[in-house]
mmCIF file with all atom_site columns, C-alpha atoms and ligand atoms in Angstrom:
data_model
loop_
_atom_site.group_PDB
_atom_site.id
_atom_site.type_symbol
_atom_site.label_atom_id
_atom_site.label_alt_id
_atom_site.label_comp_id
_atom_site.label_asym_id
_atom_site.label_entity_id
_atom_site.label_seq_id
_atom_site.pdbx_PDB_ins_code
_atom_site.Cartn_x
_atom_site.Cartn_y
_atom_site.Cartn_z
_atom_site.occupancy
_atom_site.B_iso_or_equiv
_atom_site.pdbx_formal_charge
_atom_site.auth_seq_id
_atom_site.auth_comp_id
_atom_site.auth_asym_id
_atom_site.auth_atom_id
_atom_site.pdbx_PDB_model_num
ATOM   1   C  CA  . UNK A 1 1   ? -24.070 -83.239  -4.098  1.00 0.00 ? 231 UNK A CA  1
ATOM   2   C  CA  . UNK A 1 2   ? -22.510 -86.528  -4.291  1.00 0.00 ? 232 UNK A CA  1
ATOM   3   C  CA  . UNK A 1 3   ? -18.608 -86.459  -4.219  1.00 0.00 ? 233 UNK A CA  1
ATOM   4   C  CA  . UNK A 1 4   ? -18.209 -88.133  -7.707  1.00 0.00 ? 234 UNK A CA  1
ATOM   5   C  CA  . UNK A 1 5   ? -21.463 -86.606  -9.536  1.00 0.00 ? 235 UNK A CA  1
ATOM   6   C  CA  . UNK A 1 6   ? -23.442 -84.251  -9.827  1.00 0.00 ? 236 UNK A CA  1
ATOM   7   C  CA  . UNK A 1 7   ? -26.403 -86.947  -9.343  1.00 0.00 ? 237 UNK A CA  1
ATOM   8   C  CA  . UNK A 1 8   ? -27.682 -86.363  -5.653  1.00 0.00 ? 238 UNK A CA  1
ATOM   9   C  CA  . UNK A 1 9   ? -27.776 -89.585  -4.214  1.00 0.00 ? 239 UNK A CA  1
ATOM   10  C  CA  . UNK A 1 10  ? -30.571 -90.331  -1.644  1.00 0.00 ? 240 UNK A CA  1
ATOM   11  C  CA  . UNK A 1 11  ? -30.690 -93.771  0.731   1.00 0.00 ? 241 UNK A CA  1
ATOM   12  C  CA  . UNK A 1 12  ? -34.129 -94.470  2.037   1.00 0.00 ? 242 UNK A CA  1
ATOM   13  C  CA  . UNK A 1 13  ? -34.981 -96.463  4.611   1.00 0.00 ? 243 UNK A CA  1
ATOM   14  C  CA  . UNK A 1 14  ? -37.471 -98.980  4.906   1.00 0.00 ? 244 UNK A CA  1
ATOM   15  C  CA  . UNK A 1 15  ? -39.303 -100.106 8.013   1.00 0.00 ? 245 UNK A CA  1
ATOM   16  C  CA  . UNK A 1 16  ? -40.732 -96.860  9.758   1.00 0.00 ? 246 UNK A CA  1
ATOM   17  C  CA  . UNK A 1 17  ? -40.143 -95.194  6.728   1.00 0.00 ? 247 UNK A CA  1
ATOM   18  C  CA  . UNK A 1 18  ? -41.304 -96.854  3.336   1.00 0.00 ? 248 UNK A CA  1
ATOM   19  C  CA  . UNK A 1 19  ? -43.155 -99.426  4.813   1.00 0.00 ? 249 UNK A CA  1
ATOM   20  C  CA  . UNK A 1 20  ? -45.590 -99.719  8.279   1.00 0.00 ? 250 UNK A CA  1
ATOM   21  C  CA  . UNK A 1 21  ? -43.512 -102.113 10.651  1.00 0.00 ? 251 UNK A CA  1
ATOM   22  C  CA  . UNK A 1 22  ? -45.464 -101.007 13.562  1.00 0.00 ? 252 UNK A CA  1
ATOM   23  C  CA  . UNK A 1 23  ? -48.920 -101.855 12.164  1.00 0.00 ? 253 UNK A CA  1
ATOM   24  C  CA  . UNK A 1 24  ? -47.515 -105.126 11.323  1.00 0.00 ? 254 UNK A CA  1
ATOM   25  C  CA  . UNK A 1 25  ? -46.202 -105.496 14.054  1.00 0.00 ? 255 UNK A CA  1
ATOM   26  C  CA  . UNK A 1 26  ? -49.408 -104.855 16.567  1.00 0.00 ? 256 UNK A CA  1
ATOM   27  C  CA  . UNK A 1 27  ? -51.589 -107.039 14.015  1.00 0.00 ? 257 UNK A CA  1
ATOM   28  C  CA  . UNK A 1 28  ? -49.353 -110.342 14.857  1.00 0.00 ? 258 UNK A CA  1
ATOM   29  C  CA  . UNK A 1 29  ? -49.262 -108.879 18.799  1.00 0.00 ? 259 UNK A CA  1
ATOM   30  C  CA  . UNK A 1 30  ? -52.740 -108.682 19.110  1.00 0.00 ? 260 UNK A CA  1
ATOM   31  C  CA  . UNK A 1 31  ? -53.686 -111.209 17.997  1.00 0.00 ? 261 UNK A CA  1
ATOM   32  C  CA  . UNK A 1 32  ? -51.181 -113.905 19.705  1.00 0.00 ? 262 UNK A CA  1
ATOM   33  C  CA  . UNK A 1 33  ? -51.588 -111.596 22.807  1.00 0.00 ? 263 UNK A CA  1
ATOM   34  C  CA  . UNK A 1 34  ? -54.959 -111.038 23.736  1.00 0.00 ? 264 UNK A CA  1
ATOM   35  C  CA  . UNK A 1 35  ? -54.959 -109.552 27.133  1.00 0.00 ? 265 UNK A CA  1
ATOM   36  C  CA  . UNK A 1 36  ? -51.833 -107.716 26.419  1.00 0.00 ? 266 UNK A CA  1
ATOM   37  C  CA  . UNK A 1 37  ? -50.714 -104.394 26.011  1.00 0.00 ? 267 UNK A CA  1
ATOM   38  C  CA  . UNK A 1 38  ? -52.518 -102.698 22.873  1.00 0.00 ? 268 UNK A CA  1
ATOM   39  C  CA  . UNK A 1 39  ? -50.934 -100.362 20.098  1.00 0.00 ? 269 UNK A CA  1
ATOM   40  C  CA  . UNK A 1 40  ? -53.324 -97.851  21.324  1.00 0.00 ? 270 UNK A CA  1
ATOM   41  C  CA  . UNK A 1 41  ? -52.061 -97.789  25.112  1.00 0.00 ? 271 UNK A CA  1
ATOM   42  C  CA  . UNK A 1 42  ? -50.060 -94.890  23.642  1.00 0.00 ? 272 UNK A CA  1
ATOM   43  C  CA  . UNK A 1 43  ? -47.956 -93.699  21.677  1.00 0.00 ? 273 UNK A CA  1
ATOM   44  C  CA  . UNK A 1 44  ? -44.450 -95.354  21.278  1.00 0.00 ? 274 UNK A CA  1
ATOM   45  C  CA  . UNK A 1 45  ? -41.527 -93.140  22.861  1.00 0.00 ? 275 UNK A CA  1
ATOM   46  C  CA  . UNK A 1 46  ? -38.697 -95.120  22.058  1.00 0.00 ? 276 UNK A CA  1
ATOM   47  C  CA  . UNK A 1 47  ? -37.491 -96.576  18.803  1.00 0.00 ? 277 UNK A CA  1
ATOM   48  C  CA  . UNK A 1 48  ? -37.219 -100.368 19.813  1.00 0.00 ? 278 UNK A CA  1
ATOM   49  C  CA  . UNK A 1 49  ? -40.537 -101.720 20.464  1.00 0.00 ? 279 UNK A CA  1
ATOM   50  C  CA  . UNK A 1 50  ? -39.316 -104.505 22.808  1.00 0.00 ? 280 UNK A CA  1
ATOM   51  C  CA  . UNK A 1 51  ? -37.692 -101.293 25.069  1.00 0.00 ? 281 UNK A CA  1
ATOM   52  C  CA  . UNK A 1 52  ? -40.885 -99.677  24.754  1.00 0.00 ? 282 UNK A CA  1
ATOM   53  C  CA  . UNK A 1 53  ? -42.977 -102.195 26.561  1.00 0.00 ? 283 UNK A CA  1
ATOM   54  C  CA  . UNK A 1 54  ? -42.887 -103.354 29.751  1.00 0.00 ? 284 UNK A CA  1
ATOM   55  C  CA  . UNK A 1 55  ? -40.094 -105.952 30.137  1.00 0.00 ? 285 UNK A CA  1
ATOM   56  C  CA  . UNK A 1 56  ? -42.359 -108.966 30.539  1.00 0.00 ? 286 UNK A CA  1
ATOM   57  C  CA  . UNK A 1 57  ? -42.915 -108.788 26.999  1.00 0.00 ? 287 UNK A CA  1
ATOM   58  C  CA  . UNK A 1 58  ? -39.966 -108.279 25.733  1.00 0.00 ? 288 UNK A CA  1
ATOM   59  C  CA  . UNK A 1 59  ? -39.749 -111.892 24.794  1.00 0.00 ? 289 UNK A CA  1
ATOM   60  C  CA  . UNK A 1 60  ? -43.003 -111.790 23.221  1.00 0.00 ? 290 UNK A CA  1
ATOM   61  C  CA  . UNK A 1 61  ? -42.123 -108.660 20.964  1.00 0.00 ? 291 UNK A CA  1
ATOM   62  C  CA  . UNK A 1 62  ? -39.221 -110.312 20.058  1.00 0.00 ? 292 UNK A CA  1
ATOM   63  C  CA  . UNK A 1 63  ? -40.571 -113.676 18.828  1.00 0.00 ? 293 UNK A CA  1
ATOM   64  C  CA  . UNK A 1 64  ? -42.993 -111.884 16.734  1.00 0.00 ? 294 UNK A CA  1
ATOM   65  C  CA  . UNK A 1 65  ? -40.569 -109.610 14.957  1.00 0.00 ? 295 UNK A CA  1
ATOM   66  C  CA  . UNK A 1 66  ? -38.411 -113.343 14.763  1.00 0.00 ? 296 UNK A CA  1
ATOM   67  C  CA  . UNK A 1 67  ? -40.971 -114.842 12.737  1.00 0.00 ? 297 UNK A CA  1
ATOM   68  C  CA  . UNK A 1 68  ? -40.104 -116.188 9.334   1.00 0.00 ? 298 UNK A CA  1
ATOM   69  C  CA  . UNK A 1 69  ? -41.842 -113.883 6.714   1.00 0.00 ? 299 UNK A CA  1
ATOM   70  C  CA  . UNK A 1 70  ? -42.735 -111.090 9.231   1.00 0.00 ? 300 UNK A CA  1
ATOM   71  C  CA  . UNK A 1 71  ? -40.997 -109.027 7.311   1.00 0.00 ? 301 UNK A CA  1
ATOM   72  C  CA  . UNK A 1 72  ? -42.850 -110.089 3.929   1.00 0.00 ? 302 UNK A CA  1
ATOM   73  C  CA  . UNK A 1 73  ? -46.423 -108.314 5.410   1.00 0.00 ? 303 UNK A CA  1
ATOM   74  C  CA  . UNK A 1 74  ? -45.449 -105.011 6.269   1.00 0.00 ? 304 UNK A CA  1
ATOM   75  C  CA  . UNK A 1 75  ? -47.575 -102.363 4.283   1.00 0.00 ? 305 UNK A CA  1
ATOM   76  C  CA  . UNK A 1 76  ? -46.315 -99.378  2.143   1.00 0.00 ? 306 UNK A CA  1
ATOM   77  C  CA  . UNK A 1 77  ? -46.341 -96.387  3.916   1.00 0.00 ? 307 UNK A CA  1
ATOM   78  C  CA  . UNK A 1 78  ? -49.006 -94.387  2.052   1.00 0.00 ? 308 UNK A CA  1
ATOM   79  C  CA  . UNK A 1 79  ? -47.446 -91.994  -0.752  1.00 0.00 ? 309 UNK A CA  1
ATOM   80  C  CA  . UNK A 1 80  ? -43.973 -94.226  -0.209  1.00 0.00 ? 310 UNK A CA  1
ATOM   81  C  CA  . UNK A 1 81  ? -44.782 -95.947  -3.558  1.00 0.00 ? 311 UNK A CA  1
ATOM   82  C  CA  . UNK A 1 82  ? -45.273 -92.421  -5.550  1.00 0.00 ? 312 UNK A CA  1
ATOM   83  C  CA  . UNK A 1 83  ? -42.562 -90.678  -3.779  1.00 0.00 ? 313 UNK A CA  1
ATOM   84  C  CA  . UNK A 1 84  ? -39.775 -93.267  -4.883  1.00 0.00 ? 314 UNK A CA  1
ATOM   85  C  CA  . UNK A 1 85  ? -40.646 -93.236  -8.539  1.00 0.00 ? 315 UNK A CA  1
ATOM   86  C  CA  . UNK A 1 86  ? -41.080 -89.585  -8.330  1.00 0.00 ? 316 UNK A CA  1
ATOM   87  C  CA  . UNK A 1 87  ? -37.346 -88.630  -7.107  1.00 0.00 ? 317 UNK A CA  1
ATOM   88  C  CA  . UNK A 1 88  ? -35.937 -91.358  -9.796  1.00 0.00 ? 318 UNK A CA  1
ATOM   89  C  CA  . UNK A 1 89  ? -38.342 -89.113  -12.046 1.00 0.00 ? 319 UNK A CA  1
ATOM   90  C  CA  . UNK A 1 90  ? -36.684 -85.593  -10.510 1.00 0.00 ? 320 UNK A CA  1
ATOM   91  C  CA  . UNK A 1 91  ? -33.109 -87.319  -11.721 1.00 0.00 ? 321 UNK A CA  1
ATOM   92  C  CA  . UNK A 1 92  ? -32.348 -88.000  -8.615  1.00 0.00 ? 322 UNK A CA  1
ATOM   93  C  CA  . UNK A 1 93  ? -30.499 -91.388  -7.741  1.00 0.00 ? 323 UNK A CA  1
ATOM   94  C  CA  . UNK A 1 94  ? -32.254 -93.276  -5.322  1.00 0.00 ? 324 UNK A CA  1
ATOM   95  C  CA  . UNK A 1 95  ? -31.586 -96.239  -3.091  1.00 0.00 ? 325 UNK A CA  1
ATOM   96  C  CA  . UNK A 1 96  ? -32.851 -98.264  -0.421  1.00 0.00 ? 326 UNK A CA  1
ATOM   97  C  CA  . UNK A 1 97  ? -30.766 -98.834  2.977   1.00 0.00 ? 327 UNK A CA  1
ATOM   98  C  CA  . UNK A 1 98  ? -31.889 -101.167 5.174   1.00 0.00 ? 328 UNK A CA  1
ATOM   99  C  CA  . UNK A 1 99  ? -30.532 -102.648 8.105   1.00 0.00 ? 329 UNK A CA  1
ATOM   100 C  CA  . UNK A 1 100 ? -31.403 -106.552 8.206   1.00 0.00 ? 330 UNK A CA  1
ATOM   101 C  CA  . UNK A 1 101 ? -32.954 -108.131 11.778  1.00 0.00 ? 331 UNK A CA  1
ATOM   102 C  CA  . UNK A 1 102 ? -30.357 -110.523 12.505  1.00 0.00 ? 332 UNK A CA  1
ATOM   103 C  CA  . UNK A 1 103 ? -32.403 -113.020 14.326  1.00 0.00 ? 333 UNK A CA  1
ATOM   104 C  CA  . UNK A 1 104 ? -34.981 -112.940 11.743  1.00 0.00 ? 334 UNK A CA  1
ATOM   105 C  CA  . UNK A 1 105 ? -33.911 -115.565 9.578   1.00 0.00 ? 335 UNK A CA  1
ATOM   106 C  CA  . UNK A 1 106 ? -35.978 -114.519 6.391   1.00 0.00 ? 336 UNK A CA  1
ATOM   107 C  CA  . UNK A 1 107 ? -35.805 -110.666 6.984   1.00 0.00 ? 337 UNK A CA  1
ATOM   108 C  CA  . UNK A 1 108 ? -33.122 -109.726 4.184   1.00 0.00 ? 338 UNK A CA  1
ATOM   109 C  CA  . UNK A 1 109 ? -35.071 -112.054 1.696   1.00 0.00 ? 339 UNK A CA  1
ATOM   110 C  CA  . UNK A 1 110 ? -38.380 -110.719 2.681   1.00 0.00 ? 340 UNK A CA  1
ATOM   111 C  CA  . UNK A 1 111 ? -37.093 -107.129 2.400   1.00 0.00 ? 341 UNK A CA  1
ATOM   112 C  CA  . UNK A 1 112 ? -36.163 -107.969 -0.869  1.00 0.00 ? 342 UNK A CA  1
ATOM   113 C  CA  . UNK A 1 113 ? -39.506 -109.636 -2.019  1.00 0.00 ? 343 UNK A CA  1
ATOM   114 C  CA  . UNK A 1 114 ? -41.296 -106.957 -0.336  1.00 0.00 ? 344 UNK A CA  1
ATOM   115 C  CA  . UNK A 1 115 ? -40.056 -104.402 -2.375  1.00 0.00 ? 345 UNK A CA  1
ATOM   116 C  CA  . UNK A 1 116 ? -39.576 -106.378 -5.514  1.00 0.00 ? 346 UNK A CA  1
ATOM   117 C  CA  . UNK A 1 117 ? -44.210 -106.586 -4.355  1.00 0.00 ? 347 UNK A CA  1
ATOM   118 C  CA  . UNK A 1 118 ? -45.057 -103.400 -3.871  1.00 0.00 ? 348 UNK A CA  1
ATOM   119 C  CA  . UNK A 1 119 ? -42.411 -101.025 -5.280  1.00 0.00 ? 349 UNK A CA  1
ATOM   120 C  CA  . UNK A 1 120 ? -41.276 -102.697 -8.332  1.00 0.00 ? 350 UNK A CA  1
ATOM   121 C  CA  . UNK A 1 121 ? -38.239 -104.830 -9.633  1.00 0.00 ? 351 UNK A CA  1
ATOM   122 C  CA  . UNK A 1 122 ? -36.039 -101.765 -10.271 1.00 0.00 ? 352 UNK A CA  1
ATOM   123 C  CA  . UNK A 1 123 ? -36.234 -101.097 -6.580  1.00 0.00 ? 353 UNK A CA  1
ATOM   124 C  CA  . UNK A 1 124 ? -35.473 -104.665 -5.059  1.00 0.00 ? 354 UNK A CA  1
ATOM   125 C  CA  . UNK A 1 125 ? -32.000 -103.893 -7.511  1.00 0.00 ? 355 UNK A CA  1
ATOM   126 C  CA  . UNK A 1 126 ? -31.731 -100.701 -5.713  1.00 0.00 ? 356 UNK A CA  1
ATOM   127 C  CA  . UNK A 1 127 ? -31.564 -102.057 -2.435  1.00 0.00 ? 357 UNK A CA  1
ATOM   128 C  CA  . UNK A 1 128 ? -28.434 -102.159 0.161   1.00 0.00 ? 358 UNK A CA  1
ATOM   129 C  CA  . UNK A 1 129 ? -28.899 -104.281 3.306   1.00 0.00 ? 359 UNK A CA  1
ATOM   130 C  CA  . UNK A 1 130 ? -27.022 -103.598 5.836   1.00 0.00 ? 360 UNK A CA  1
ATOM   131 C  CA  . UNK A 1 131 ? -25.780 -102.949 9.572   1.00 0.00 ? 361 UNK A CA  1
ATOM   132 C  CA  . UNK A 1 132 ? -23.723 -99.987  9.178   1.00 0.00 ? 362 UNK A CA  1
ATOM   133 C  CA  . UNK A 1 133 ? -25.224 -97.447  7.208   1.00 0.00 ? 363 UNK A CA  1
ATOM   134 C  CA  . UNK A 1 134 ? -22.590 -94.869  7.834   1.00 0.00 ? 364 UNK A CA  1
ATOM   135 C  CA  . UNK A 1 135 ? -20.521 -97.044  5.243   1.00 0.00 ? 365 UNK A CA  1
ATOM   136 C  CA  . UNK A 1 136 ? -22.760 -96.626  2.235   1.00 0.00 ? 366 UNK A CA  1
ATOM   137 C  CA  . UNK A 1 137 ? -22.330 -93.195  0.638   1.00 0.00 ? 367 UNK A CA  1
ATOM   138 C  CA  . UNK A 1 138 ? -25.335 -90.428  -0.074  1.00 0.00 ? 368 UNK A CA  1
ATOM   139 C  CA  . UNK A 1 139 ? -25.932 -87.298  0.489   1.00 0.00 ? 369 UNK A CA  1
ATOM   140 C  CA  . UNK A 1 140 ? -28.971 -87.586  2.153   1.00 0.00 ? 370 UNK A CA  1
ATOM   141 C  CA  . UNK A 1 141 ? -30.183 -91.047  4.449   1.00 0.00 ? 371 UNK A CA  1
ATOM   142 C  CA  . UNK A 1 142 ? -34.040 -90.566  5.500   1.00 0.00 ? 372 UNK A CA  1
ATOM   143 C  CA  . UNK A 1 143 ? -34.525 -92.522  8.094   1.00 0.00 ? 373 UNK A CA  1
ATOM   144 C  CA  . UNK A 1 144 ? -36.436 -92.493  11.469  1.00 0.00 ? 374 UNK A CA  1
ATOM   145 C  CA  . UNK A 1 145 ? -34.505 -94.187  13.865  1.00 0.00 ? 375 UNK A CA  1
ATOM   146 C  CA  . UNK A 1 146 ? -33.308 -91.317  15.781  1.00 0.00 ? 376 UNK A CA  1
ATOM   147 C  CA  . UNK A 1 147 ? -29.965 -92.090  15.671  1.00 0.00 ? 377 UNK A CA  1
ATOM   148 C  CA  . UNK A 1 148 ? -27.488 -93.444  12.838  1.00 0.00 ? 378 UNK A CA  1
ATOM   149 C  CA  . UNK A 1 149 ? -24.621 -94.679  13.689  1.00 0.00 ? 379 UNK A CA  1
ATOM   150 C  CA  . UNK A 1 150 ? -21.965 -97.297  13.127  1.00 0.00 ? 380 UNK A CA  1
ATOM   151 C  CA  . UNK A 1 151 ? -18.399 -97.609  12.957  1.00 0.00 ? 381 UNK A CA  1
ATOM   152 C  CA  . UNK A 1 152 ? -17.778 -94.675  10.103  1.00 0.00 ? 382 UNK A CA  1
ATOM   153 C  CA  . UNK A 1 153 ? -18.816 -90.671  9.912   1.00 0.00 ? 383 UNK A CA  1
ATOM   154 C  CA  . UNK A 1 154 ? -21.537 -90.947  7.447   1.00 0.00 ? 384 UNK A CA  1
ATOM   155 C  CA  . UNK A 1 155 ? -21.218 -88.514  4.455   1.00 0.00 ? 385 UNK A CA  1
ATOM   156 C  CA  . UNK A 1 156 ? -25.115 -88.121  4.009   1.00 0.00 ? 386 UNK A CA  1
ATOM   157 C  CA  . UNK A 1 157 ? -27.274 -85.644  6.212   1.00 0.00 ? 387 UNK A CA  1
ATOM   158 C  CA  . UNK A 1 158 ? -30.061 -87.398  8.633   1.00 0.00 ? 388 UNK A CA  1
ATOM   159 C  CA  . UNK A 1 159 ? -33.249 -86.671  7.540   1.00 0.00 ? 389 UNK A CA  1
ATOM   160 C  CA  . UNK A 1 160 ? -35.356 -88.043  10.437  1.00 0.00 ? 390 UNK A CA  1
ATOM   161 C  CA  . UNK A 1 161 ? -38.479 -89.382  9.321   1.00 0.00 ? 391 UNK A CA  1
ATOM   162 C  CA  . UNK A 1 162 ? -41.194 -88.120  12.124  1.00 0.00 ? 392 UNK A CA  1
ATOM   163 C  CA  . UNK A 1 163 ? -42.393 -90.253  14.756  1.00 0.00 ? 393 UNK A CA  1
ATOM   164 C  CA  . UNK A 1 164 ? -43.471 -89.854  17.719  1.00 0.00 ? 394 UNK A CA  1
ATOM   165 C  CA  . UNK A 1 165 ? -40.079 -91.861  18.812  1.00 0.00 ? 395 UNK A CA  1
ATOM   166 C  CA  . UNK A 1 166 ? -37.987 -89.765  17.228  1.00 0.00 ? 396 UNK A CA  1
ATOM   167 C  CA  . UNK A 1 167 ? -39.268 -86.409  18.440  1.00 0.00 ? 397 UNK A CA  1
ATOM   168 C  CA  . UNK A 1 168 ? -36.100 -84.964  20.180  1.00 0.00 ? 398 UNK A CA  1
ATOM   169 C  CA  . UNK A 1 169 ? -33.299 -86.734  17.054  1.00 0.00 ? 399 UNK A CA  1
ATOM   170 C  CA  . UNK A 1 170 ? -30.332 -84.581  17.011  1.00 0.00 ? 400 UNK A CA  1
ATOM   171 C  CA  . UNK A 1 171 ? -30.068 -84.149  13.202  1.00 0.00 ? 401 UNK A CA  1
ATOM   172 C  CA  . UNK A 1 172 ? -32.060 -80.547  12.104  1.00 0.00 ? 402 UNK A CA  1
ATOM   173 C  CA  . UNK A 1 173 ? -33.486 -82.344  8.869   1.00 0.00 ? 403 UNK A CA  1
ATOM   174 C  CA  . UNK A 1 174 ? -36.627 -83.587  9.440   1.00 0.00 ? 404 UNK A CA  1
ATOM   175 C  CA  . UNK A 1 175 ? -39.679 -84.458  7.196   1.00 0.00 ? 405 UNK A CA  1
ATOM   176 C  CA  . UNK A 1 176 ? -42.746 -84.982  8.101   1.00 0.00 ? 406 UNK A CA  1
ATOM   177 C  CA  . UNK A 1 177 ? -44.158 -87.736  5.550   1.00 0.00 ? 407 UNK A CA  1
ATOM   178 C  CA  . UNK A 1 178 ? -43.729 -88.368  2.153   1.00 0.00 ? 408 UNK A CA  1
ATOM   179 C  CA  . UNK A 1 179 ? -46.617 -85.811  1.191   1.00 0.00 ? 409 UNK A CA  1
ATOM   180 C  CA  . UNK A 1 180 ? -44.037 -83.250  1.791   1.00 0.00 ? 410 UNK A CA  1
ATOM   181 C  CA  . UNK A 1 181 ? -40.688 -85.034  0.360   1.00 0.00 ? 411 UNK A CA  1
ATOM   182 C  CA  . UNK A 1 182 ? -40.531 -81.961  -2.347  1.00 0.00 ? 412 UNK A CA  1
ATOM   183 C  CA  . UNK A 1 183 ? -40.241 -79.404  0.431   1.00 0.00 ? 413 UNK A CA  1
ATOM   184 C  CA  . UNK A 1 184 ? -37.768 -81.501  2.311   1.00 0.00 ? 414 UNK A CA  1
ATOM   185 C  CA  . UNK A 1 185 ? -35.224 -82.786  -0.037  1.00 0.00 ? 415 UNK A CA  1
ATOM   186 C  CA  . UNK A 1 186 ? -35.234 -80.112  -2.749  1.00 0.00 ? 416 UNK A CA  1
ATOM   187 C  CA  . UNK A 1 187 ? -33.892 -77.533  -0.780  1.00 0.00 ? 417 UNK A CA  1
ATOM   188 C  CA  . UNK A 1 188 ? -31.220 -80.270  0.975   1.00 0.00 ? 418 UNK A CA  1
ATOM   189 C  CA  . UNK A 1 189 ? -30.405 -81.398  -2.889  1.00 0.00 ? 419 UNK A CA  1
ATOM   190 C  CA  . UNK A 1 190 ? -30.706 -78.502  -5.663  1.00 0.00 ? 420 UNK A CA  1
ATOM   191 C  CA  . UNK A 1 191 ? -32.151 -80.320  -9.254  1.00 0.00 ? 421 UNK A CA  1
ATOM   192 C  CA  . UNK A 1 192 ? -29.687 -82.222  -11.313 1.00 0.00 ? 422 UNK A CA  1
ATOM   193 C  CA  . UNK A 1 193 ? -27.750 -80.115  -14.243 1.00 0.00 ? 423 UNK A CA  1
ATOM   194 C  CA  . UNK A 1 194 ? -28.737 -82.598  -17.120 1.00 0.00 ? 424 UNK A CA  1
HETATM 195 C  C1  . T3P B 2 .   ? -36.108 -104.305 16.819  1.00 0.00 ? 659 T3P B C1  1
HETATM 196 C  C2  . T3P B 2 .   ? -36.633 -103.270 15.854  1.00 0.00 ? 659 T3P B C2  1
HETATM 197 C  C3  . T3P B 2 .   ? -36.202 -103.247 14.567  1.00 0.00 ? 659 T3P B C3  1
HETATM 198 N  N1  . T3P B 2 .   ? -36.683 -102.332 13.692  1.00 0.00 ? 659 T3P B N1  1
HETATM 199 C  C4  . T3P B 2 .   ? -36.245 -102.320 12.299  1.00 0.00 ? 659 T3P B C4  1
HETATM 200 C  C5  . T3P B 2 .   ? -35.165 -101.348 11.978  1.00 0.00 ? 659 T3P B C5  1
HETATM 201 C  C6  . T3P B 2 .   ? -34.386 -102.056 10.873  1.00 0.00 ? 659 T3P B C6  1
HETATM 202 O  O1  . T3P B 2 .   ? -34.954 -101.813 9.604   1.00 0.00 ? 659 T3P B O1  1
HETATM 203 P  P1  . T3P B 2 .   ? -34.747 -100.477 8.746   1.00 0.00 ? 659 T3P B P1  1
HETATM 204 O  O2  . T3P B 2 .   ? -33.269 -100.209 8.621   1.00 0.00 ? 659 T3P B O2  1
HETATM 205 O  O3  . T3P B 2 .   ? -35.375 -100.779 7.420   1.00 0.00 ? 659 T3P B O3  1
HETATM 206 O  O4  . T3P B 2 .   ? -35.486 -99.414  9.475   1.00 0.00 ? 659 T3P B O4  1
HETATM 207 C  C7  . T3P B 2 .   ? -34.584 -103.524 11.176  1.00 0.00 ? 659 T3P B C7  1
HETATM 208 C  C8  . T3P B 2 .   ? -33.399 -104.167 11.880  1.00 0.00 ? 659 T3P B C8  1
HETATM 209 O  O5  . T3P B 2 .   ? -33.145 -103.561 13.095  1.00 0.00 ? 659 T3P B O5  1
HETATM 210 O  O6  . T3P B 2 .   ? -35.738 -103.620 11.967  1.00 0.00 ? 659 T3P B O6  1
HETATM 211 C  C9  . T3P B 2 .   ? -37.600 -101.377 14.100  1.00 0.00 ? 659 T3P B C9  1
HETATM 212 O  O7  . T3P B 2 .   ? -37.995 -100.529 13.279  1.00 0.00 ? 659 T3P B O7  1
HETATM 213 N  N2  . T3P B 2 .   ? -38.059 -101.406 15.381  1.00 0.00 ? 659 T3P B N2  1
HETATM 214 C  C10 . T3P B 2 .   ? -37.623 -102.323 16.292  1.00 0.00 ? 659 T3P B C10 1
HETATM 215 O  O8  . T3P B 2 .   ? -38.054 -102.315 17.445  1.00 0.00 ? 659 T3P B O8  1
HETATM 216 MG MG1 . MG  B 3 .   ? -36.352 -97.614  9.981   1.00 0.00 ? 660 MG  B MG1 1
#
């Protein structure tokens, strides 16, 4: 429960989580890569694409995920949109945590837009963008980097978000996809009392 409600208070993540950064991400590859490495070489191992590859495309990786408005075509996640609207629906507060690509210099604006697209209005106003999620409060941060960390001990439980790059996370809260969110979260979270 949240320190100063009885609300539970859930951050969500986006890219990896509520919407498909790695299809994106391959599309744009592909295509300005031809005879390079293919999204179906195998599955990705690590979390940062540019460390999964081999390093003479590190560059490449990079300028992709640079480009203006990259962040403006990634795809829901499917049952992302649902699942949102249902936990606001379960009285549950909800909101977005994001951490912004730096060298992307329309990322934070495109998250914004993005959501505003396919989630709704109330959800770009639910958003929090930034670096160091262990300062925003929560009792519960899905997310699928395997790791969360930054300069604070976060309040809110890990729920790692499967992939296949985030297979051996330390945190024992994992959910599988948002098909299963109930099961998850419910559990972590109770129902409200009003
Ligand atoms: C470089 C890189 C960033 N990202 C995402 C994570 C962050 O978004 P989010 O917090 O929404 O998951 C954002 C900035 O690092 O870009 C990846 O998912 N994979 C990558 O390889
Ligand atoms: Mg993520």
């Amino acid at each position: 429960m949240s320190p100063l409600t009885s609300t539970p208070l859930v951050l969500v993540d986006m890219d990896g989580v509520l919407v498909d950064l790695e299809a994106a991400f391959w599309d744009a590859f592909e295509t300005a890569h031809p005879a390079g490495p293919r999204r179906t070489d195998g599955d990705r191992t690590v979390f940062r694409i540019d460390e999964q590859l081999d390093p003479q495309w590190r560059d490449a990786v990079r300028s992709i995920m640079a480009a203006p408005g990259f962040f403006g075509g990634l795809r829901p996640v499917p049952g992302a949109v649902e699942a949102l609207d249902e936990m606001l629906d379960e009285g549950w507060d909800v909101r977005i945590c994001t951490a912004p690509l730096l060298h992307n210099p329309t990322c934070a604006s495109d998250k914004l837009a993005s959501l505003a697209r396919h989630f709704g209005q109330r959800w770009a106003e639910r958003a929090v963008i930034t670096k160091d999620k262990t300062l925003v409060r929560g009792d519960v941060l899905i997310d699928d980097k395997p790791v969360v960390n930054g300069d604070w001990t976060p309040v809110w439980k890990h729920v790692v978000f499967a992939a296949t790059y985030n297979q051996a996370a330390p945190s024992p809260y994992r959910m599988t996809g948002w098909a299963s969110w109930r099961q998850t979260l419910t559990p972590l979270l109770g129902r409200t009392a009003a």
